[in-house]
mmCIF file of N, CA and C in Angstrom:
data_model
loop_
_atom_site.group_PDB
_atom_site.id
_atom_site.type_symbol
_atom_site.label_atom_id
_atom_site.label_comp_id
_atom_site.label_asym_id
_atom_site.label_seq_id
_atom_site.Cartn_x
_atom_site.Cartn_y
_atom_site.Cartn_z
ATOM 1 N N MET N 24 -2.658 -8.376 -18.126
ATOM 2 C CA MET N 24 -2.622 -6.799 -17.766
ATOM 3 C C MET N 24 -3.465 -6.327 -18.326
ATOM 4 N N SER N 25 -4.347 -5.460 -17.853
ATOM 5 C CA SER N 25 -5.491 -4.574 -18.096
ATOM 6 C C SER N 25 -5.110 -3.171 -17.503
ATOM 7 N N PHE N 26 -5.763 -2.446 -18.357
ATOM 8 C CA PHE N 26 -5.636 -1.110 -18.376
ATOM 9 C C PHE N 26 -6.257 -0.153 -17.747
ATOM 10 N N ARG N 27 -7.715 -1.100 -16.398
ATOM 11 C CA ARG N 27 -7.857 -0.917 -15.416
ATOM 12 C C ARG N 27 -7.001 -1.197 -13.766
ATOM 13 N N ASP N 28 -6.387 -1.937 -14.078
ATOM 14 C CA ASP N 28 -5.822 -2.747 -13.162
ATOM 15 C C ASP N 28 -4.481 -1.781 -13.018
ATOM 16 N N LEU N 29 -3.631 -1.737 -14.330
ATOM 17 C CA LEU N 29 -2.162 -0.501 -14.482
ATOM 18 C C LEU N 29 -2.830 0.880 -13.862
ATOM 19 N N ARG N 30 -3.755 1.721 -14.198
ATOM 20 C CA ARG N 30 -4.155 2.618 -13.610
ATOM 21 C C ARG N 30 -4.707 2.442 -12.210
ATOM 22 N N ASN N 31 -5.043 1.893 -11.672
ATOM 23 C CA ASN N 31 -5.497 1.353 -10.404
ATOM 24 C C ASN N 31 -3.912 1.599 -9.185
ATOM 25 N N PHE N 32 -3.374 0.651 -10.225
ATOM 26 C CA PHE N 32 -1.934 0.399 -9.122
ATOM 27 C C PHE N 32 -1.332 1.735 -9.007
ATOM 28 N N THR N 33 -1.057 2.697 -10.288
ATOM 29 C CA THR N 33 -0.355 3.827 -10.362
ATOM 30 C C THR N 33 -1.181 4.794 -9.712
ATOM 31 N N GLU N 34 -2.658 5.415 -9.112
ATOM 32 C CA GLU N 34 -3.873 5.808 -8.564
ATOM 33 C C GLU N 34 -3.353 5.342 -6.823
ATOM 34 N N MET N 35 -3.219 3.639 -6.841
ATOM 35 C CA MET N 35 -2.536 3.233 -5.527
ATOM 36 C C MET N 35 -1.929 3.591 -4.440
ATOM 37 N N MET N 36 -0.702 3.823 -5.343
ATOM 38 C CA MET N 36 0.763 4.404 -5.328
ATOM 39 C C MET N 36 1.098 5.422 -5.249
ATOM 40 N N ARG N 37 0.126 6.336 -5.820
ATOM 41 C CA ARG N 37 0.742 7.533 -5.389
ATOM 42 C C ARG N 37 -0.123 8.056 -4.385
ATOM 43 N N ALA N 38 -1.049 7.219 -3.720
ATOM 44 C CA ALA N 38 -2.420 7.607 -3.128
ATOM 45 C C ALA N 38 -1.022 7.114 -1.496
ATOM 46 N N LEU N 39 -0.110 5.402 -1.824
ATOM 47 C CA LEU N 39 0.773 5.741 -0.609
ATOM 48 C C LEU N 39 1.950 6.150 -0.512
ATOM 49 N N GLY N 40 1.746 7.416 -0.965
ATOM 50 C CA GLY N 40 2.921 7.842 -1.487
ATOM 51 C C GLY N 40 4.670 8.059 -1.496
ATOM 52 N N TYR N 41 4.389 6.477 -3.219
ATOM 53 C CA TYR N 41 5.550 6.626 -3.836
ATOM 54 C C TYR N 41 6.260 7.187 -4.075
ATOM 55 N N PRO N 42 7.305 7.626 -3.915
ATOM 56 C CA PRO N 42 8.352 9.059 -4.023
ATOM 57 C C PRO N 42 8.555 9.614 -5.689
ATOM 58 N N ARG N 43 8.523 8.618 -6.313
ATOM 59 C CA ARG N 43 8.423 8.108 -8.393
ATOM 60 C C ARG N 43 7.075 7.975 -8.569
ATOM 61 N N LEU N 44 7.444 8.869 -9.918
ATOM 62 C CA LEU N 44 5.901 8.656 -10.718
ATOM 63 C C LEU N 44 5.930 8.037 -11.479
ATOM 64 N N ILE N 45 4.752 6.534 -11.538
ATOM 65 C CA ILE N 45 4.570 5.484 -12.523
ATOM 66 C C ILE N 45 3.852 5.917 -13.540
ATOM 67 N N SER N 46 5.065 5.515 -15.018
ATOM 68 C CA SER N 46 3.410 5.788 -15.920
ATOM 69 C C SER N 46 3.070 4.581 -16.270
ATOM 70 N N MET N 47 2.157 4.414 -16.546
ATOM 71 C CA MET N 47 1.064 3.448 -17.503
ATOM 72 C C MET N 47 2.114 2.910 -18.680
ATOM 73 N N GLU N 48 2.959 3.450 -18.570
ATOM 74 C CA GLU N 48 4.027 3.179 -20.199
ATOM 75 C C GLU N 48 4.700 2.195 -19.447
ATOM 76 N N ASN N 49 5.110 2.276 -18.717
ATOM 77 C CA ASN N 49 6.624 1.743 -17.568
ATOM 78 C C ASN N 49 6.615 0.130 -17.560
ATOM 79 N N PHE N 50 5.427 -0.097 -17.955
ATOM 80 C CA PHE N 50 5.197 -1.621 -17.904
ATOM 81 C C PHE N 50 4.590 -2.501 -19.301
ATOM 82 N N ARG N 51 4.999 -1.554 -20.650
ATOM 83 C CA ARG N 51 4.615 -2.350 -21.589
ATOM 84 C C ARG N 51 5.964 -3.272 -22.392
ATOM 85 N N SER N 52 6.764 -3.073 -21.712
ATOM 86 C CA SER N 52 7.854 -4.127 -21.912
ATOM 87 C C SER N 52 8.961 -4.368 -20.399
ATOM 88 N N PRO N 53 9.314 -5.472 -20.156
ATOM 89 C CA PRO N 53 10.081 -5.609 -19.145
ATOM 90 C C PRO N 53 10.382 -4.813 -18.438
ATOM 91 N N ASN N 54 10.547 -4.202 -17.060
ATOM 92 C CA ASN N 54 11.492 -3.231 -16.371
ATOM 93 C C ASN N 54 11.601 -4.212 -15.335
ATOM 94 N N PHE N 55 12.328 -4.876 -14.794
ATOM 95 C CA PHE N 55 12.528 -5.243 -13.451
ATOM 96 C C PHE N 55 12.886 -4.594 -12.633
ATOM 97 N N THR N 56 14.268 -3.522 -13.014
ATOM 98 C CA THR N 56 14.179 -2.803 -12.020
ATOM 99 C C THR N 56 13.238 -1.353 -11.290
ATOM 100 N N LEU N 57 12.448 -1.422 -11.722
ATOM 101 C CA LEU N 57 11.386 -0.954 -11.506
ATOM 102 C C LEU N 57 10.702 -1.394 -10.325
ATOM 103 N N VAL N 58 10.139 -3.015 -10.906
ATOM 104 C CA VAL N 58 9.524 -3.831 -10.451
ATOM 105 C C VAL N 58 10.407 -4.313 -9.161
ATOM 106 N N ALA N 59 11.644 -4.041 -8.577
ATOM 107 C CA ALA N 59 12.444 -4.659 -7.923
ATOM 108 C C ALA N 59 12.184 -3.451 -7.170
ATOM 109 N N GLU N 60 12.387 -1.541 -7.239
ATOM 110 C CA GLU N 60 12.217 -0.425 -6.569
ATOM 111 C C GLU N 60 11.404 -1.091 -5.975
ATOM 112 N N ILE N 61 9.839 -1.030 -6.659
ATOM 113 C CA ILE N 61 8.391 -0.858 -6.336
ATOM 114 C C ILE N 61 8.461 -2.112 -4.976
ATOM 115 N N LEU N 62 9.007 -3.429 -5.563
ATOM 116 C CA LEU N 62 8.333 -4.043 -4.052
ATOM 117 C C LEU N 62 9.527 -3.606 -3.402
ATOM 118 N N ILE N 63 10.534 -3.047 -2.838
ATOM 119 C CA ILE N 63 11.385 -3.078 -1.748
ATOM 120 C C ILE N 63 10.048 -1.743 -1.058
ATOM 121 N N TRP N 64 9.909 -1.094 -2.116
ATOM 122 C CA TRP N 64 9.563 -0.137 -1.061
ATOM 123 C C TRP N 64 8.237 -0.233 -0.197
ATOM 124 N N LEU N 65 7.765 -0.780 -1.161
ATOM 125 C CA LEU N 65 6.288 -1.851 -0.481
ATOM 126 C C LEU N 65 6.701 -2.769 0.654
ATOM 127 N N VAL N 66 7.532 -3.784 1.134
ATOM 128 C CA VAL N 66 7.572 -4.428 1.833
ATOM 129 C C VAL N 66 8.503 -3.124 3.371
ATOM 130 N N LYS N 67 8.765 -2.021 2.555
ATOM 131 C CA LYS N 67 9.469 -1.288 3.749
ATOM 132 C C LYS N 67 8.025 -0.531 4.211
ATOM 133 N N ARG N 68 7.596 -0.319 3.351
ATOM 134 C CA ARG N 68 5.627 0.454 3.906
ATOM 135 C C ARG N 68 5.390 -0.667 5.018
ATOM 136 N N TYR N 69 5.432 -1.748 4.342
ATOM 137 C CA TYR N 69 4.950 -2.908 5.024
ATOM 138 C C TYR N 69 4.933 -3.261 6.335
ATOM 139 N N GLU N 70 6.144 -3.478 6.396
ATOM 140 C CA GLU N 70 6.966 -3.698 7.941
ATOM 141 C C GLU N 70 8.436 -2.782 7.527
ATOM 142 N N PRO N 71 8.487 -1.876 7.981
ATOM 143 C CA PRO N 71 9.838 -1.251 7.961
ATOM 144 C C PRO N 71 11.606 -1.388 8.945
ATOM 145 N N GLN N 72 11.058 -2.869 9.633
ATOM 146 C CA GLN N 72 12.317 -3.129 10.726
ATOM 147 C C GLN N 72 13.004 -4.537 9.164
ATOM 148 N N MET N 73 12.193 -4.812 8.037
ATOM 149 C CA MET N 73 12.551 -5.991 6.987
ATOM 150 C C MET N 73 13.025 -5.820 6.239
ATOM 151 N N ASP N 74 14.971 -6.344 6.927
ATOM 152 C CA ASP N 74 16.090 -6.680 5.465
ATOM 153 C C ASP N 74 15.897 -8.109 4.185
ATOM 154 N N ILE N 75 15.104 -7.279 3.440
ATOM 155 C CA ILE N 75 15.515 -7.861 2.293
ATOM 156 C C ILE N 75 16.679 -7.509 1.422
ATOM 157 N N PRO N 76 17.077 -8.803 0.871
ATOM 158 C CA PRO N 76 18.508 -8.533 0.072
ATOM 159 C C PRO N 76 18.167 -7.422 -1.167
ATOM 160 N N THR N 77 18.988 -6.447 -1.349
ATOM 161 C CA THR N 77 18.549 -5.205 -3.318
ATOM 162 C C THR N 77 19.293 -5.859 -3.709
ATOM 163 N N ASP N 78 20.372 -6.512 -3.860
ATOM 164 C CA ASP N 78 21.268 -6.982 -5.250
ATOM 165 C C ASP N 78 20.514 -7.640 -6.114
ATOM 166 N N VAL N 79 19.861 -6.699 -7.347
ATOM 167 C CA VAL N 79 19.194 -7.589 -8.343
ATOM 168 C C VAL N 79 20.431 -7.525 -9.693
ATOM 169 N N ASP N 80 21.532 -7.441 -9.872
ATOM 170 C CA ASP N 80 22.510 -7.463 -10.777
ATOM 171 C C ASP N 80 22.151 -8.784 -11.629
ATOM 172 N N THR N 81 22.448 -10.433 -10.961
ATOM 173 C CA THR N 81 22.562 -11.049 -11.804
ATOM 174 C C THR N 81 21.508 -11.654 -11.407
ATOM 175 N N GLU N 82 21.078 -12.903 -12.461
ATOM 176 C CA GLU N 82 19.523 -13.331 -12.839
ATOM 177 C C GLU N 82 19.551 -14.363 -11.442
ATOM 178 N N SER N 83 20.723 -14.800 -11.107
ATOM 179 C CA SER N 83 20.496 -15.501 -9.720
ATOM 180 C C SER N 83 20.154 -14.665 -8.152
ATOM 181 N N ASP N 84 20.384 -13.513 -8.190
ATOM 182 C CA ASP N 84 20.426 -12.001 -7.315
ATOM 183 C C ASP N 84 18.180 -12.087 -7.184
ATOM 184 N N ARG N 85 18.345 -11.857 -8.936
ATOM 185 C CA ARG N 85 17.253 -12.104 -9.124
ATOM 186 C C ARG N 85 15.882 -12.591 -8.711
ATOM 187 N N ILE N 86 16.316 -14.092 -8.974
ATOM 188 C CA ILE N 86 15.394 -15.063 -8.196
ATOM 189 C C ILE N 86 15.456 -15.145 -7.024
ATOM 190 N N PHE N 87 16.744 -14.969 -6.320
ATOM 191 C CA PHE N 87 16.924 -14.801 -4.688
ATOM 192 C C PHE N 87 16.104 -13.700 -3.869
ATOM 193 N N PHE N 88 15.943 -12.558 -5.043
ATOM 194 C CA PHE N 88 15.102 -11.854 -4.601
ATOM 195 C C PHE N 88 13.413 -11.730 -4.236
ATOM 196 N N ILE N 89 13.104 -12.244 -5.568
ATOM 197 C CA ILE N 89 11.419 -12.109 -5.730
ATOM 198 C C ILE N 89 10.727 -13.950 -4.779
ATOM 199 N N LYS N 90 12.467 -14.847 -4.623
ATOM 200 C CA LYS N 90 11.306 -15.638 -3.621
ATOM 201 C C LYS N 90 11.385 -15.089 -2.125
ATOM 202 N N ALA N 91 12.186 -14.013 -1.520
ATOM 203 C CA ALA N 91 12.188 -13.327 -0.562
ATOM 204 C C ALA N 91 11.455 -12.506 -0.511
ATOM 205 N N VAL N 92 10.767 -12.125 -1.489
ATOM 206 C CA VAL N 92 9.825 -11.187 -1.300
ATOM 207 C C VAL N 92 8.574 -11.640 -0.712
ATOM 208 N N ALA N 93 8.212 -12.510 -1.814
ATOM 209 C CA ALA N 93 7.161 -13.836 -1.917
ATOM 210 C C ALA N 93 7.094 -14.419 -1.085
ATOM 211 N N GLN N 94 8.326 -15.290 -0.044
ATOM 212 C CA GLN N 94 8.149 -15.337 1.102
ATOM 213 C C GLN N 94 7.297 -14.377 2.521
ATOM 214 N N PHE N 95 8.255 -13.513 2.281
ATOM 215 C CA PHE N 95 7.844 -12.343 3.529
ATOM 216 C C PHE N 95 6.637 -12.391 3.326
ATOM 217 N N MET N 96 5.753 -11.452 2.016
ATOM 218 C CA MET N 96 4.897 -11.371 1.985
ATOM 219 C C MET N 96 3.827 -12.575 2.250
ATOM 220 N N ALA N 97 3.953 -14.041 1.940
ATOM 221 C CA ALA N 97 2.795 -14.591 2.085
ATOM 222 C C ALA N 97 3.048 -15.040 3.898
ATOM 223 N N THR N 98 4.006 -15.117 4.463
ATOM 224 C CA THR N 98 4.215 -15.423 5.914
ATOM 225 C C THR N 98 3.967 -14.424 6.691
ATOM 226 N N LYS N 99 3.779 -12.757 6.412
ATOM 227 C CA LYS N 99 3.257 -12.048 7.636
ATOM 228 C C LYS N 99 2.034 -11.248 6.756
ATOM 229 N N ALA N 100 2.103 -11.202 5.503
ATOM 230 C CA ALA N 100 0.625 -10.598 5.158
ATOM 231 C C ALA N 100 -0.372 -11.537 4.535
ATOM 232 N N HIS N 101 0.020 -12.976 4.772
ATOM 233 C CA HIS N 101 -0.841 -13.913 3.708
ATOM 234 C C HIS N 101 -1.338 -13.637 2.506
ATOM 235 N N ILE N 102 -0.079 -13.414 1.594
ATOM 236 C CA ILE N 102 -0.722 -12.895 0.061
ATOM 237 C C ILE N 102 -0.139 -13.717 -0.346
ATOM 238 N N LYS N 103 -0.477 -14.349 -1.581
ATOM 239 C CA LYS N 103 0.351 -15.396 -2.407
ATOM 240 C C LYS N 103 0.291 -14.971 -3.328
ATOM 241 N N LEU N 104 1.540 -14.572 -4.138
ATOM 242 C CA LEU N 104 2.711 -13.970 -5.087
ATOM 243 C C LEU N 104 2.725 -15.106 -6.098
ATOM 244 N N ASN N 105 2.454 -14.381 -7.265
ATOM 245 C CA ASN N 105 3.227 -15.522 -8.338
ATOM 246 C C ASN N 105 4.557 -15.300 -9.459
ATOM 247 N N THR N 106 5.685 -15.622 -8.817
ATOM 248 C CA THR N 106 7.151 -15.671 -8.482
ATOM 249 C C THR N 106 7.224 -15.369 -10.083
ATOM 250 N N LYS N 107 6.787 -16.199 -11.281
ATOM 251 C CA LYS N 107 7.099 -16.276 -12.159
ATOM 252 C C LYS N 107 6.720 -15.115 -12.861
ATOM 253 N N ARG N 108 5.189 -14.392 -12.587
ATOM 254 C CA ARG N 108 5.020 -13.008 -12.628
ATOM 255 C C ARG N 108 5.642 -12.144 -12.446
ATOM 256 N N LEU N 109 6.135 -12.208 -11.443
ATOM 257 C CA LEU N 109 6.752 -11.166 -10.898
ATOM 258 C C LEU N 109 8.183 -10.783 -11.553
ATOM 259 N N TYR N 110 8.960 -11.861 -11.738
ATOM 260 C CA TYR N 110 10.162 -12.175 -12.541
ATOM 261 C C TYR N 110 10.015 -11.475 -14.004
ATOM 262 N N GLN N 111 8.718 -11.740 -14.668
ATOM 263 C CA GLN N 111 8.593 -11.548 -15.874
ATOM 264 C C GLN N 111 8.622 -9.544 -15.908
ATOM 265 N N ALA N 112 8.074 -8.977 -15.527
ATOM 266 C CA ALA N 112 8.141 -7.861 -14.442
ATOM 267 C C ALA N 112 8.146 -6.762 -15.955
ATOM 268 N N ASP N 113 6.573 -6.930 -16.256
ATOM 269 C CA ASP N 113 5.679 -6.605 -16.800
ATOM 270 C C ASP N 113 4.417 -6.373 -16.582
ATOM 271 N N GLY N 114 3.039 -5.932 -17.331
ATOM 272 C CA GLY N 114 2.159 -5.474 -16.915
ATOM 273 C C GLY N 114 1.276 -6.958 -15.856
ATOM 274 N N TYR N 115 1.835 -7.899 -16.377
ATOM 275 C CA TYR N 115 1.435 -9.221 -15.400
ATOM 276 C C TYR N 115 2.700 -8.972 -13.827
ATOM 277 N N ALA N 116 3.418 -8.051 -13.828
ATOM 278 C CA ALA N 116 3.738 -8.173 -12.630
ATOM 279 C C ALA N 116 2.724 -7.104 -12.061
ATOM 280 N N VAL N 117 2.461 -6.110 -12.375
ATOM 281 C CA VAL N 117 1.684 -5.133 -11.898
ATOM 282 C C VAL N 117 0.312 -5.833 -11.369
ATOM 283 N N LYS N 118 0.119 -6.929 -11.572
ATOM 284 C CA LYS N 118 -1.214 -7.435 -11.042
ATOM 285 C C LYS N 118 -1.028 -8.100 -10.128
ATOM 286 N N GLU N 119 0.103 -8.465 -9.602
ATOM 287 C CA GLU N 119 0.632 -9.023 -8.273
ATOM 288 C C GLU N 119 1.238 -8.134 -6.726
ATOM 289 N N MET N 120 1.535 -7.197 -7.960
ATOM 290 C CA MET N 120 2.326 -5.838 -6.971
ATOM 291 C C MET N 120 0.548 -5.961 -6.394
ATOM 292 N N LEU N 121 -0.198 -5.271 -7.352
ATOM 293 C CA LEU N 121 -1.540 -5.010 -6.895
ATOM 294 C C LEU N 121 -2.187 -5.253 -5.760
ATOM 295 N N LYS N 122 -1.980 -6.715 -5.515
ATOM 296 C CA LYS N 122 -2.627 -7.475 -4.089
ATOM 297 C C LYS N 122 -1.686 -7.038 -3.184
ATOM 298 N N ILE N 123 -0.754 -6.215 -3.136
ATOM 299 C CA ILE N 123 0.199 -6.214 -1.642
ATOM 300 C C ILE N 123 -0.642 -4.582 -1.938
ATOM 301 N N THR N 124 -0.430 -3.277 -2.734
ATOM 302 C CA THR N 124 -0.816 -2.303 -2.869
ATOM 303 C C THR N 124 -2.475 -2.186 -2.156
ATOM 304 N N SER N 125 -3.151 -3.018 -2.504
ATOM 305 C CA SER N 125 -4.466 -2.806 -2.339
ATOM 306 C C SER N 125 -4.688 -3.054 -0.924
ATOM 307 N N VAL N 126 -3.933 -4.021 0.049
ATOM 308 C CA VAL N 126 -4.077 -4.297 1.270
ATOM 309 C C VAL N 126 -3.560 -3.413 1.813
ATOM 310 N N LEU N 127 -1.971 -2.597 1.481
ATOM 311 C CA LEU N 127 -1.921 -0.990 2.660
ATOM 312 C C LEU N 127 -3.097 -0.268 2.014
ATOM 313 N N TYR N 128 -3.341 -0.186 0.660
ATOM 314 C CA TYR N 128 -4.134 1.117 0.753
ATOM 315 C C TYR N 128 -5.492 1.064 0.930
ATOM 316 N N SER N 129 -6.436 -0.129 1.716
ATOM 317 C CA SER N 129 -7.556 -0.436 2.545
ATOM 318 C C SER N 129 -6.925 0.228 3.766
ATOM 319 N N ALA N 130 -5.626 -0.294 3.829
ATOM 320 C CA ALA N 130 -5.160 0.082 5.599
ATOM 321 C C ALA N 130 -5.347 1.524 5.718
ATOM 322 N N MET N 131 -4.692 2.095 4.788
ATOM 323 C CA MET N 131 -4.523 3.094 4.928
ATOM 324 C C MET N 131 -5.911 4.538 5.304
ATOM 325 N N LYS N 132 -6.962 3.742 3.936
ATOM 326 C CA LYS N 132 -8.454 4.240 4.048
ATOM 327 C C LYS N 132 -9.113 3.744 5.338
ATOM 328 N N THR N 133 -8.894 2.852 6.031
ATOM 329 C CA THR N 133 -9.079 2.442 7.235
ATOM 330 C C THR N 133 -8.858 3.768 8.320
ATOM 331 N N LYS N 134 -7.555 3.525 8.317
ATOM 332 C CA LYS N 134 -6.816 4.144 9.944
ATOM 333 C C LYS N 134 -8.079 5.706 9.406
ATOM 334 N N GLN N 135 -7.841 6.379 7.897
ATOM 335 C CA GLN N 135 -8.523 7.980 8.139
ATOM 336 C C GLN N 135 -10.197 7.553 8.275
ATOM 337 N N MET N 136 -10.886 6.563 8.499
ATOM 338 C CA MET N 136 -11.826 6.971 9.092
ATOM 339 C C MET N 136 -11.766 6.701 9.607
ATOM 340 N N ALA N 137 -11.209 6.196 10.416
ATOM 341 C CA ALA N 137 -11.004 6.491 11.838
ATOM 342 C C ALA N 137 -10.781 6.779 12.760
ATOM 343 N N LEU N 138 -9.475 7.678 12.162
ATOM 344 C CA LEU N 138 -9.252 8.811 12.703
ATOM 345 C C LEU N 138 -10.624 10.344 12.112
ATOM 346 N N GLY N 139 -11.283 9.940 11.286
ATOM 347 C CA GLY N 139 -12.366 10.835 10.744
ATOM 348 C C GLY N 139 -13.334 10.570 11.512
ATOM 349 N N GLU N 140 -13.592 9.517 12.062
ATOM 350 C CA GLU N 140 -14.903 8.927 13.466
ATOM 351 C C GLU N 140 -14.347 9.922 15.027
ATOM 352 N N GLN N 141 -13.549 9.122 14.749
ATOM 353 C CA GLN N 141 -12.436 9.795 16.579
ATOM 354 C C GLN N 141 -13.015 10.861 16.558
ATOM 355 N N THR N 142 -12.078 12.123 15.576
ATOM 356 C CA THR N 142 -12.477 13.558 15.647
ATOM 357 C C THR N 142 -13.672 14.069 15.684
ATOM 358 N N GLU N 143 -14.204 13.377 14.625
ATOM 359 C CA GLU N 143 -16.226 13.667 14.376
ATOM 360 C C GLU N 143 -16.848 13.658 16.353
ATOM 361 N N GLU N 144 -16.275 12.659 16.892
ATOM 362 C CA GLU N 144 -16.826 12.133 18.419
ATOM 363 C C GLU N 144 -16.568 12.648 19.054
ATOM 364 N N GLU N 145 -15.070 13.391 18.912
ATOM 365 C CA GLU N 145 -14.407 14.356 20.405
ATOM 366 C C GLU N 145 -15.336 15.742 19.887
ATOM 367 N N ASN N 146 -15.730 16.024 18.861
ATOM 368 C CA ASN N 146 -16.113 17.312 18.802
ATOM 369 C C ASN N 146 -17.713 16.961 18.781
ATOM 370 N N SER N 147 -18.358 16.313 18.906
ATOM 371 C CA SER N 147 -19.519 16.117 18.968
ATOM 372 C C SER N 147 -19.671 15.994 20.529
ATOM 373 N N LYS N 148 -18.265 15.308 20.996
ATOM 374 C CA LYS N 148 -19.037 14.863 22.477
ATOM 375 C C LYS N 148 -18.439 16.349 23.567
ATOM 376 N N PHE N 149 -17.553 17.109 22.820
ATOM 377 C CA PHE N 149 -17.656 18.487 23.138
ATOM 378 C C PHE N 149 -19.357 19.448 22.978
ATOM 379 N N LYS N 150 -19.324 19.871 22.041
ATOM 380 C CA LYS N 150 -21.022 20.030 21.984
ATOM 381 C C LYS N 150 -21.754 19.879 23.325
ATOM 382 N N PHE N 151 -21.993 18.657 22.823
ATOM 383 C CA PHE N 151 -22.967 17.968 24.195
ATOM 384 C C PHE N 151 -23.197 18.426 25.620
ATOM 385 N N ASP N 152 -21.599 18.240 26.047
ATOM 386 C CA ASP N 152 -21.383 19.040 27.301
ATOM 387 C C ASP N 152 -21.254 20.154 27.102
ATOM 388 N N LEU N 153 -20.801 20.587 26.482
ATOM 389 C CA LEU N 153 -20.879 22.141 26.125
ATOM 390 C C LEU N 153 -22.561 22.268 26.396
ATOM 391 N N GLY N 154 -23.406 21.696 26.055
ATOM 392 C CA GLY N 154 -24.660 22.066 25.943
ATOM 393 C C GLY N 154 -25.466 21.136 27.117
ATOM 394 N N SER N 155 -25.415 20.644 27.673
ATOM 395 C CA SER N 155 -26.262 19.920 29.308
ATOM 396 C C SER N 155 -25.010 21.150 30.078
ATOM 397 N N ARG N 156 -23.945 21.349 30.150
ATOM 398 C CA ARG N 156 -23.789 22.812 31.062
ATOM 399 C C ARG N 156 -24.842 24.294 31.072
ATOM 400 N N VAL N 157 -24.957 24.016 29.487
ATOM 401 C CA VAL N 157 -25.681 25.509 29.357
ATOM 402 C C VAL N 157 -27.266 25.224 30.118
ATOM 403 N N ARG N 158 -27.413 24.388 29.667
ATOM 404 C CA ARG N 158 -29.187 23.645 30.549
ATOM 405 C C ARG N 158 -29.396 23.420 31.511
ATOM 406 N N PHE N 159 -28.085 23.211 32.362
ATOM 407 C CA PHE N 159 -27.991 22.883 33.646
ATOM 408 C C PHE N 159 -27.669 24.199 34.265
ATOM 409 N N THR N 160 -27.031 25.224 33.521
ATOM 410 C CA THR N 160 -27.011 26.422 34.100
ATOM 411 C C THR N 160 -28.085 27.272 34.389
ATOM 412 N N LEU N 161 -29.038 27.097 33.335
ATOM 413 C CA LEU N 161 -30.297 27.854 32.958
ATOM 414 C C LEU N 161 -31.492 27.437 34.285
ATOM 415 N N LEU N 162 -31.161 26.063 34.312
ATOM 416 C CA LEU N 162 -32.218 24.776 35.315
ATOM 417 C C LEU N 162 -31.843 25.820 36.809
ATOM 418 N N LEU N 163 -30.815 25.975 37.458
ATOM 419 C CA LEU N 163 -30.081 26.674 38.588
ATOM 420 C C LEU N 163 -30.788 27.951 38.497
ATOM 421 N N CYS N 164 -30.363 29.133 37.235
ATOM 422 C CA CYS N 164 -31.395 30.120 37.368
ATOM 423 C C CYS N 164 -32.925 30.412 37.847
#
């Protein structure tokens, strides 16, 4: 776990709209409930109709949950996750969750750039059409 990875993860989660504040101190010791909550949110953010088991009370439930998330990400997003690191639920889990977060974050940035270019094109198109009409009316006069 590096400080940079942890900082990037918290900033990307904030930009993606994660409802809770994630402190960098949360992952100094194992925190499986937070990791499970983040993974559920990331999966729902990737595909809202996905039904992942959210029961993580026992060890076998946790293992089943981690396997389900890893299998979903491998098949749908083509992201290979290290299940052992996710189960550790510490800083090494952040590295694995960062893989998912960076894909979602880059998709969000790409969409924002495309919307920005689209509005820019609409604005320039409007200005161009207005200018051509003014020139056309001047030529007629």
